[in-house]
Short mmCIF file of C-alpha atoms and ligand atoms in Angstrom, two decimals:
data_model
loop_
_atom_site.label_atom_id
_atom_site.label_comp_id
_atom_site.label_asym_id
_atom_site.label_seq_id
_atom_site.Cartn_x
_atom_site.Cartn_y
_atom_site.Cartn_z
CA MET A 1 -98.62 34.49 24.48
CA SER A 2 -95.37 34.86 22.57
CA TYR A 3 -93.87 31.79 20.99
CA HIS A 4 -90.20 30.89 21.22
CA SER A 5 -88.28 28.53 19.02
CA GLY A 6 -84.78 27.80 17.94
CA PHE A 7 -82.02 25.37 17.13
CA VAL A 8 -79.74 23.72 19.65
CA ALA A 9 -76.59 21.75 18.76
CA LEU A 10 -75.34 18.83 20.85
CA ILE A 11 -71.56 18.93 20.64
CA GLY A 12 -68.96 16.75 22.31
CA LYS A 13 -66.49 13.98 21.81
CA PRO A 14 -67.77 10.50 21.01
CA ASN A 15 -69.52 8.53 23.77
CA VAL A 16 -70.40 11.35 26.13
CA GLY A 17 -74.12 10.60 25.62
CA LYS A 18 -75.36 13.07 22.99
CA SER A 19 -77.65 10.60 21.24
CA THR A 20 -78.90 9.17 24.53
CA LEU A 21 -79.80 12.67 25.73
CA LEU A 22 -81.69 13.41 22.52
CA ASN A 23 -83.63 10.16 22.77
CA THR A 24 -84.49 10.85 26.41
CA ILE A 25 -85.67 14.36 25.62
CA LEU A 26 -87.92 13.12 22.83
CA SER A 27 -88.89 9.92 24.71
CA LYS A 28 -88.42 8.12 21.44
CA LYS A 29 -85.50 6.72 19.60
CA VAL A 30 -84.41 9.09 16.84
CA ALA A 31 -80.68 8.45 17.04
CA ILE A 32 -78.94 5.18 17.63
CA ALA A 33 -76.70 5.04 20.70
CA THR A 34 -74.20 2.34 21.57
CA PRO A 35 -71.17 2.03 23.84
CA LYS A 36 -68.97 2.35 20.74
CA PRO A 37 -67.62 5.72 19.63
CA GLN A 38 -68.78 7.21 16.35
CA THR A 39 -72.18 5.58 16.27
CA THR A 40 -73.81 8.73 14.97
CA ARG A 41 -72.68 9.67 11.48
CA ASP A 42 -75.00 12.42 10.38
CA ASN A 43 -76.41 15.47 12.04
CA ILE A 44 -79.77 14.24 13.25
CA ARG A 45 -82.54 16.65 13.96
CA GLY A 46 -84.91 15.90 16.82
CA ILE A 47 -87.84 18.20 17.48
CA LEU A 48 -89.40 18.92 20.87
CA THR A 49 -92.65 20.88 20.73
CA LEU A 50 -94.12 22.31 23.94
CA ASP A 51 -97.04 24.70 24.47
CA ASP A 52 -94.96 27.84 24.27
CA CYS A 53 -91.80 26.74 22.46
CA GLN A 54 -90.24 24.44 19.93
CA ILE A 55 -86.67 23.23 20.31
CA VAL A 56 -84.93 21.66 17.33
CA PHE A 57 -81.93 19.64 18.47
CA ILE A 58 -79.07 18.78 16.16
CA ASP A 59 -77.28 15.61 17.30
CA THR A 60 -73.84 15.66 15.76
CA PRO A 61 -71.29 12.92 15.25
CA GLY A 62 -68.69 13.21 18.00
CA ILE A 63 -65.85 15.58 17.29
CA HIS A 64 -62.52 13.83 17.12
CA LYS A 65 -59.40 13.92 15.04
CA ALA A 66 -60.34 13.52 11.41
CA SER A 67 -58.45 10.73 9.73
CA ILE A 68 -60.17 9.58 6.62
CA ARG A 69 -62.73 11.28 4.45
CA LEU A 70 -65.89 10.14 6.24
CA ASN A 71 -64.48 11.17 9.60
CA GLU A 72 -63.49 14.53 8.17
CA LEU A 73 -67.04 15.09 7.02
CA MET A 74 -68.37 14.05 10.42
CA VAL A 75 -66.24 16.60 12.25
CA LYS A 76 -67.06 19.25 9.71
CA SER A 77 -70.77 18.70 10.13
CA ALA A 78 -70.47 19.03 13.91
CA TYR A 79 -68.80 22.45 13.67
CA GLU A 80 -71.18 23.51 10.93
CA ALA A 81 -74.07 22.71 13.23
CA ALA A 82 -72.50 24.86 15.95
CA GLY A 83 -72.40 27.78 13.53
CA ASP A 84 -76.03 27.49 12.51
CA VAL A 85 -77.78 27.17 15.86
CA ASP A 86 -79.08 29.52 18.57
CA ILE A 87 -77.61 27.64 21.53
CA ILE A 88 -74.68 25.26 21.83
CA LEU A 89 -74.73 22.40 24.32
CA MET A 90 -71.29 21.03 25.00
CA LEU A 91 -71.50 17.62 26.62
CA ILE A 92 -68.88 16.06 28.83
CA SER A 93 -68.97 12.90 30.87
CA ALA A 94 -68.76 13.18 34.66
CA GLU A 95 -67.43 9.65 34.68
CA LYS A 96 -64.42 10.48 32.54
CA GLY A 97 -63.82 14.05 33.72
CA ILE A 98 -62.63 16.81 31.42
CA GLU A 99 -60.06 15.38 29.06
CA LYS A 100 -57.73 16.99 26.59
CA SER A 101 -60.09 16.29 23.72
CA ASP A 102 -62.88 18.09 25.60
CA ARG A 103 -60.63 21.11 26.05
CA ILE A 104 -59.80 21.22 22.35
CA ILE A 105 -63.52 21.34 21.53
CA MET A 106 -64.11 24.01 24.20
CA GLU A 107 -61.34 26.13 22.70
CA SER A 108 -62.88 26.04 19.25
CA LEU A 109 -66.34 26.81 20.62
CA LYS A 110 -65.03 30.06 22.07
CA ASN A 111 -65.23 31.54 18.57
CA TYR A 112 -69.01 31.21 18.49
CA ARG A 113 -70.74 34.25 19.94
CA LYS A 114 -73.92 32.64 21.20
CA PRO A 115 -75.17 31.06 24.43
CA LYS A 116 -73.18 28.00 25.39
CA PHE A 117 -74.16 25.50 28.06
CA LEU A 118 -71.92 22.89 29.59
CA VAL A 119 -73.89 19.70 30.13
CA VAL A 120 -72.20 17.38 32.60
CA ASN A 121 -73.70 14.00 31.74
CA LYS A 122 -73.54 10.59 33.46
CA ILE A 123 -73.80 12.02 36.97
CA ASP A 124 -75.32 8.68 37.99
CA LYS A 125 -71.74 7.40 37.95
CA LEU A 126 -70.69 9.69 40.81
CA ASN A 127 -71.83 9.96 44.41
CA LYS A 128 -72.87 13.31 45.80
CA SER A 129 -69.52 14.43 47.18
CA GLU A 130 -67.69 13.33 44.04
CA LEU A 131 -70.14 15.33 41.97
CA ILE A 132 -69.71 18.46 44.10
CA GLU A 133 -65.96 18.17 43.80
CA PHE A 134 -66.23 17.65 40.05
CA MET A 135 -68.48 20.68 39.60
CA GLN A 136 -66.16 22.86 41.64
CA GLY A 137 -63.23 21.91 39.44
CA ILE A 138 -64.86 23.18 36.24
CA ASP A 139 -63.69 26.45 34.76
CA THR A 140 -67.05 28.12 34.23
CA ASP A 141 -65.96 31.28 32.45
CA MET A 142 -66.87 30.47 28.90
CA PHE A 143 -70.28 28.93 29.67
CA ASP A 144 -73.55 30.70 30.28
CA GLU A 145 -75.00 27.73 32.14
CA ILE A 146 -73.68 24.52 33.63
CA ILE A 147 -76.16 21.69 34.00
CA PRO A 148 -75.36 18.32 35.55
CA LEU A 149 -77.68 15.49 34.51
CA SER A 150 -78.03 11.86 33.66
CA ALA A 151 -79.38 11.31 30.16
CA LEU A 152 -79.70 7.58 30.76
CA LYS A 153 -81.59 7.84 34.05
CA ASN A 154 -83.56 10.91 32.94
CA ASN A 155 -82.28 12.82 35.93
CA ASN A 156 -82.38 16.64 35.75
CA VAL A 157 -83.10 16.58 32.00
CA SER A 158 -86.22 18.71 32.58
CA GLU A 159 -84.00 21.37 34.17
CA LEU A 160 -82.01 21.50 30.93
CA ILE A 161 -85.19 21.96 28.87
CA GLU A 162 -86.37 24.74 31.19
CA THR A 163 -83.04 26.54 30.84
CA ILE A 164 -82.99 26.21 27.05
CA ARG A 165 -86.49 27.63 26.94
CA ARG A 166 -85.33 30.79 28.72
CA TYR A 167 -82.64 31.43 26.10
CA LEU A 168 -84.70 30.78 22.96
CA PRO A 169 -85.42 33.72 20.68
CA GLU A 170 -88.98 34.73 19.95
CA ASP A 171 -89.84 33.05 16.71
CA LEU A 172 -92.43 31.02 14.83
CA GLN A 173 -92.84 27.29 15.14
CA TYR A 174 -90.67 25.73 12.43
CA TYR A 175 -92.12 22.22 12.30
CA PRO A 176 -95.57 20.72 12.82
CA SER A 177 -96.28 19.76 16.44
CA ASP A 178 -96.42 16.02 15.81
CA MET A 179 -93.08 15.83 14.03
CA ILE A 180 -90.19 14.58 16.16
CA SER A 181 -87.49 14.12 13.54
CA ASP A 182 -86.84 15.45 10.08
CA TYR A 183 -85.41 12.15 9.00
CA PRO A 184 -87.58 9.75 7.06
CA GLU A 185 -88.53 6.54 8.84
CA SER A 186 -86.48 4.59 6.26
CA PHE A 187 -83.33 6.25 7.60
CA MET A 188 -84.09 5.08 11.15
CA ILE A 189 -84.71 1.57 9.88
CA SER A 190 -81.29 1.32 8.26
CA GLU A 191 -79.77 2.94 11.36
CA ILE A 192 -81.36 0.32 13.61
CA ILE A 193 -79.79 -2.41 11.49
CA ARG A 194 -76.44 -0.61 11.65
CA GLU A 195 -76.78 -0.34 15.42
CA LYS A 196 -77.13 -4.13 15.75
CA ILE A 197 -74.04 -4.65 13.58
CA MET A 198 -72.11 -2.32 15.87
CA MET A 199 -73.40 -4.02 18.98
CA PHE A 200 -72.50 -7.55 17.99
CA THR A 201 -69.32 -7.27 15.94
CA ASN A 202 -65.80 -6.46 17.01
CA GLN A 203 -63.76 -3.30 16.80
CA GLU A 204 -62.76 -3.20 13.18
CA ILE A 205 -66.25 -3.59 11.76
CA PRO A 206 -68.37 -0.64 12.83
CA HIS A 207 -66.67 2.22 11.08
CA SER A 208 -66.49 0.53 7.74
CA VAL A 209 -70.12 -0.45 7.40
CA ALA A 210 -73.06 1.21 5.68
CA VAL A 211 -76.62 -0.03 5.43
CA TYR A 212 -79.00 0.81 2.60
CA LEU A 213 -82.66 -0.01 2.42
CA GLU A 214 -83.28 -1.51 -0.99
CA GLN A 215 -86.98 -2.02 -0.57
CA MET A 216 -89.71 -1.66 1.99
CA GLU A 217 -93.29 -2.54 1.30
CA GLU A 218 -96.34 -3.51 3.26
CA ARG A 219 -98.61 -6.36 2.26
CA LYS A 220 -101.48 -7.64 4.40
CA ASN A 221 -100.17 -6.01 7.56
CA VAL A 222 -96.67 -7.45 7.13
CA VAL A 223 -93.78 -5.10 6.35
CA TYR A 224 -91.22 -6.60 3.97
CA ILE A 225 -87.82 -4.97 4.29
CA ASN A 226 -84.84 -5.67 2.11
CA ALA A 227 -81.51 -4.18 3.16
CA THR A 228 -77.91 -4.36 1.99
CA ILE A 229 -74.94 -4.10 4.30
CA VAL A 230 -71.89 -2.69 2.54
CA THR A 231 -68.41 -3.46 3.85
CA GLU A 232 -64.96 -2.55 2.58
CA LYS A 233 -63.28 -5.93 2.64
CA ASP A 234 -64.05 -9.61 2.17
CA SER A 235 -62.76 -10.24 5.68
CA GLN A 236 -65.31 -7.83 7.13
CA LYS A 237 -68.07 -9.39 5.10
CA ALA A 238 -67.06 -12.77 6.52
CA ILE A 239 -67.21 -11.44 10.09
CA ILE A 240 -70.66 -9.98 9.59
CA ILE A 241 -71.98 -13.18 8.08
CA GLY A 242 -70.24 -15.27 10.73
CA LYS A 243 -69.79 -19.00 10.99
CA ASN A 244 -72.69 -20.70 9.21
CA GLY A 245 -74.33 -17.32 8.91
CA GLN A 246 -74.86 -17.13 12.68
CA MET A 247 -73.78 -13.51 13.11
CA LEU A 248 -75.97 -12.19 10.31
CA LYS A 249 -78.89 -14.17 11.71
CA ARG A 250 -78.37 -12.61 15.10
CA ILE A 251 -78.09 -9.09 13.67
CA ALA A 252 -81.22 -9.58 11.57
CA SER A 253 -83.20 -11.14 14.35
CA PHE A 254 -82.48 -8.36 16.88
CA ALA A 255 -83.11 -5.73 14.22
CA ARG A 256 -86.38 -7.37 13.21
CA GLU A 257 -87.59 -7.50 16.79
CA GLU A 258 -86.94 -3.81 17.32
CA LEU A 259 -88.44 -2.90 13.96
CA GLN A 260 -91.61 -4.85 14.76
CA GLU A 261 -91.96 -2.95 17.97
CA ARG A 262 -91.29 0.38 16.29
CA LEU A 263 -93.62 -0.17 13.36
CA GLY A 264 -96.25 -2.04 15.37
CA LYS A 265 -96.45 -4.65 12.63
CA LYS A 266 -94.96 -7.99 11.76
CA VAL A 267 -91.69 -7.50 9.90
CA PHE A 268 -90.06 -9.77 7.37
CA LEU A 269 -86.44 -8.70 7.09
CA GLU A 270 -83.97 -9.85 4.47
CA VAL A 271 -80.37 -8.68 4.70
CA PHE A 272 -77.56 -9.14 2.19
CA VAL A 273 -73.89 -8.31 2.69
CA LYS A 274 -71.68 -7.05 -0.11
CA VAL A 275 -68.18 -5.66 -0.50
CA GLU A 276 -67.46 -2.24 -2.01
CA GLU A 277 -63.79 -1.49 -1.67
CA ASP A 278 -62.92 1.81 -0.11
CA TRP A 279 -66.51 3.05 0.00
CA ARG A 280 -65.74 5.56 2.69
CA ASN A 281 -63.50 7.53 0.42
CA LYS A 282 -65.74 7.35 -2.57
CA ARG A 283 -67.61 10.53 -3.08
CA SER A 284 -70.45 9.14 -5.11
CA GLN A 285 -71.27 6.60 -2.46
CA LEU A 286 -71.09 9.15 0.30
CA MET A 287 -73.50 11.21 -1.71
CA GLN A 288 -75.88 8.33 -2.26
CA LEU A 289 -75.85 7.61 1.46
CA GLY A 290 -76.64 11.21 2.20
CA TYR A 291 -73.33 12.20 3.76
CA LEU A 292 -72.71 14.83 1.10
CA ASP A 293 -75.03 17.28 -0.53
CA SER A 294 -74.82 16.77 -4.27
CA ASP A 295 -75.18 20.48 -4.94
CA ARG A 296 -72.65 21.61 -2.39
CA ASN A 297 -69.15 22.29 -3.65
CA GLU A 298 -66.58 20.79 -1.35
P1 GDP B 1 -72.65 9.83 21.83
O1 GDP B 1 -71.53 9.19 21.08
O2 GDP B 1 -72.18 11.08 22.51
O3 GDP B 1 -73.89 10.02 21.02
O4 GDP B 1 -72.99 8.82 23.04
P2 GDP B 1 -74.18 7.76 23.16
O5 GDP B 1 -75.47 8.46 23.39
O6 GDP B 1 -74.10 6.83 21.99
O7 GDP B 1 -73.81 7.05 24.53
C1 GDP B 1 -72.58 6.37 24.70
C2 GDP B 1 -72.71 5.39 25.85
O8 GDP B 1 -72.88 6.10 27.09
C3 GDP B 1 -73.92 4.48 25.73
O9 GDP B 1 -73.53 3.17 26.14
C4 GDP B 1 -74.93 5.08 26.69
O10 GDP B 1 -75.83 4.12 27.23
C5 GDP B 1 -74.03 5.64 27.77
N1 GDP B 1 -74.66 6.78 28.49
C6 GDP B 1 -75.25 7.86 27.94
N2 GDP B 1 -75.75 8.69 28.89
C7 GDP B 1 -75.47 8.10 30.08
C8 GDP B 1 -75.74 8.45 31.46
O11 GDP B 1 -76.34 9.48 31.79
N3 GDP B 1 -75.27 7.59 32.40
C9 GDP B 1 -74.60 6.45 32.09
N4 GDP B 1 -74.19 5.68 33.11
N5 GDP B 1 -74.34 6.09 30.82
C10 GDP B 1 -74.78 6.88 29.82
MG1 MG B 2 -74.22 9.74 18.98
#
């Protein structure tokens, strides 16, 4: 039996459900997903291994107008991913319809000579006749396949996998069968903490926060985790800590609960908040956080 494998990029504006789709496909959380745009910052690799094929998905940060340095890097990494893969999945939301920002992305994808699928996500938001009407309104020329699905409800996701399988080149298995992400567990742990910050705080906070794991060690079946939340301003630090420390307590308690479930062990979580002015524009910090390759010349 011949083996097929390849790389697939998930491309689309923020909030169309790229991370949710990846998590559904892998039936495990490898990327954090929240109702807020720009939750995903890095290209995250999720690996699906089946009997006759291996699909490596690259979940990209949503493509949007780049404003400051971190956002620029996020957009750049999305288009870079599109260049490196075998198949491009462009996601749109059936709920929102095709918007101008979707069309801009579609235009730039036309330059890539490789199979492109249009994934129409969130079909659970439409009834049958609305969906038919929506599908008929799509200009299908540039896409090799159009697949409507609901990532959240796991509806028609298997159809997508089947279709990808048919387009994959014959190749060796890249990763071991039991590997579902090429990110270390420590990355997911800091991401889970960042997800709780994004869930509970207001608009101005999410995009200016980073989380580092300072320490993680296991003693007598208890995992001790020490993390630092970095913000840009004192005012943001104050919001994250909250009145009498209530907000930070809430963030830490929800994060701890999820981490306990994930690790299957009791977790002791300590979180500190500190201010580093303008961290998003600081190269060295971006590098330390893994947003830049130290050996790559920008
Ligand atoms: P991303 O920015 O493209 O990675 O989007 P996310 O995966 O973070 O999802 C953004 C929001 O859309 C989250 O609140 C998801 O729960 C929601 N979402 C994702 N897929 C679906 C879907 O199929 N149906 C519905 N109703 N909501 C979805
Ligand atoms: Mg995402």
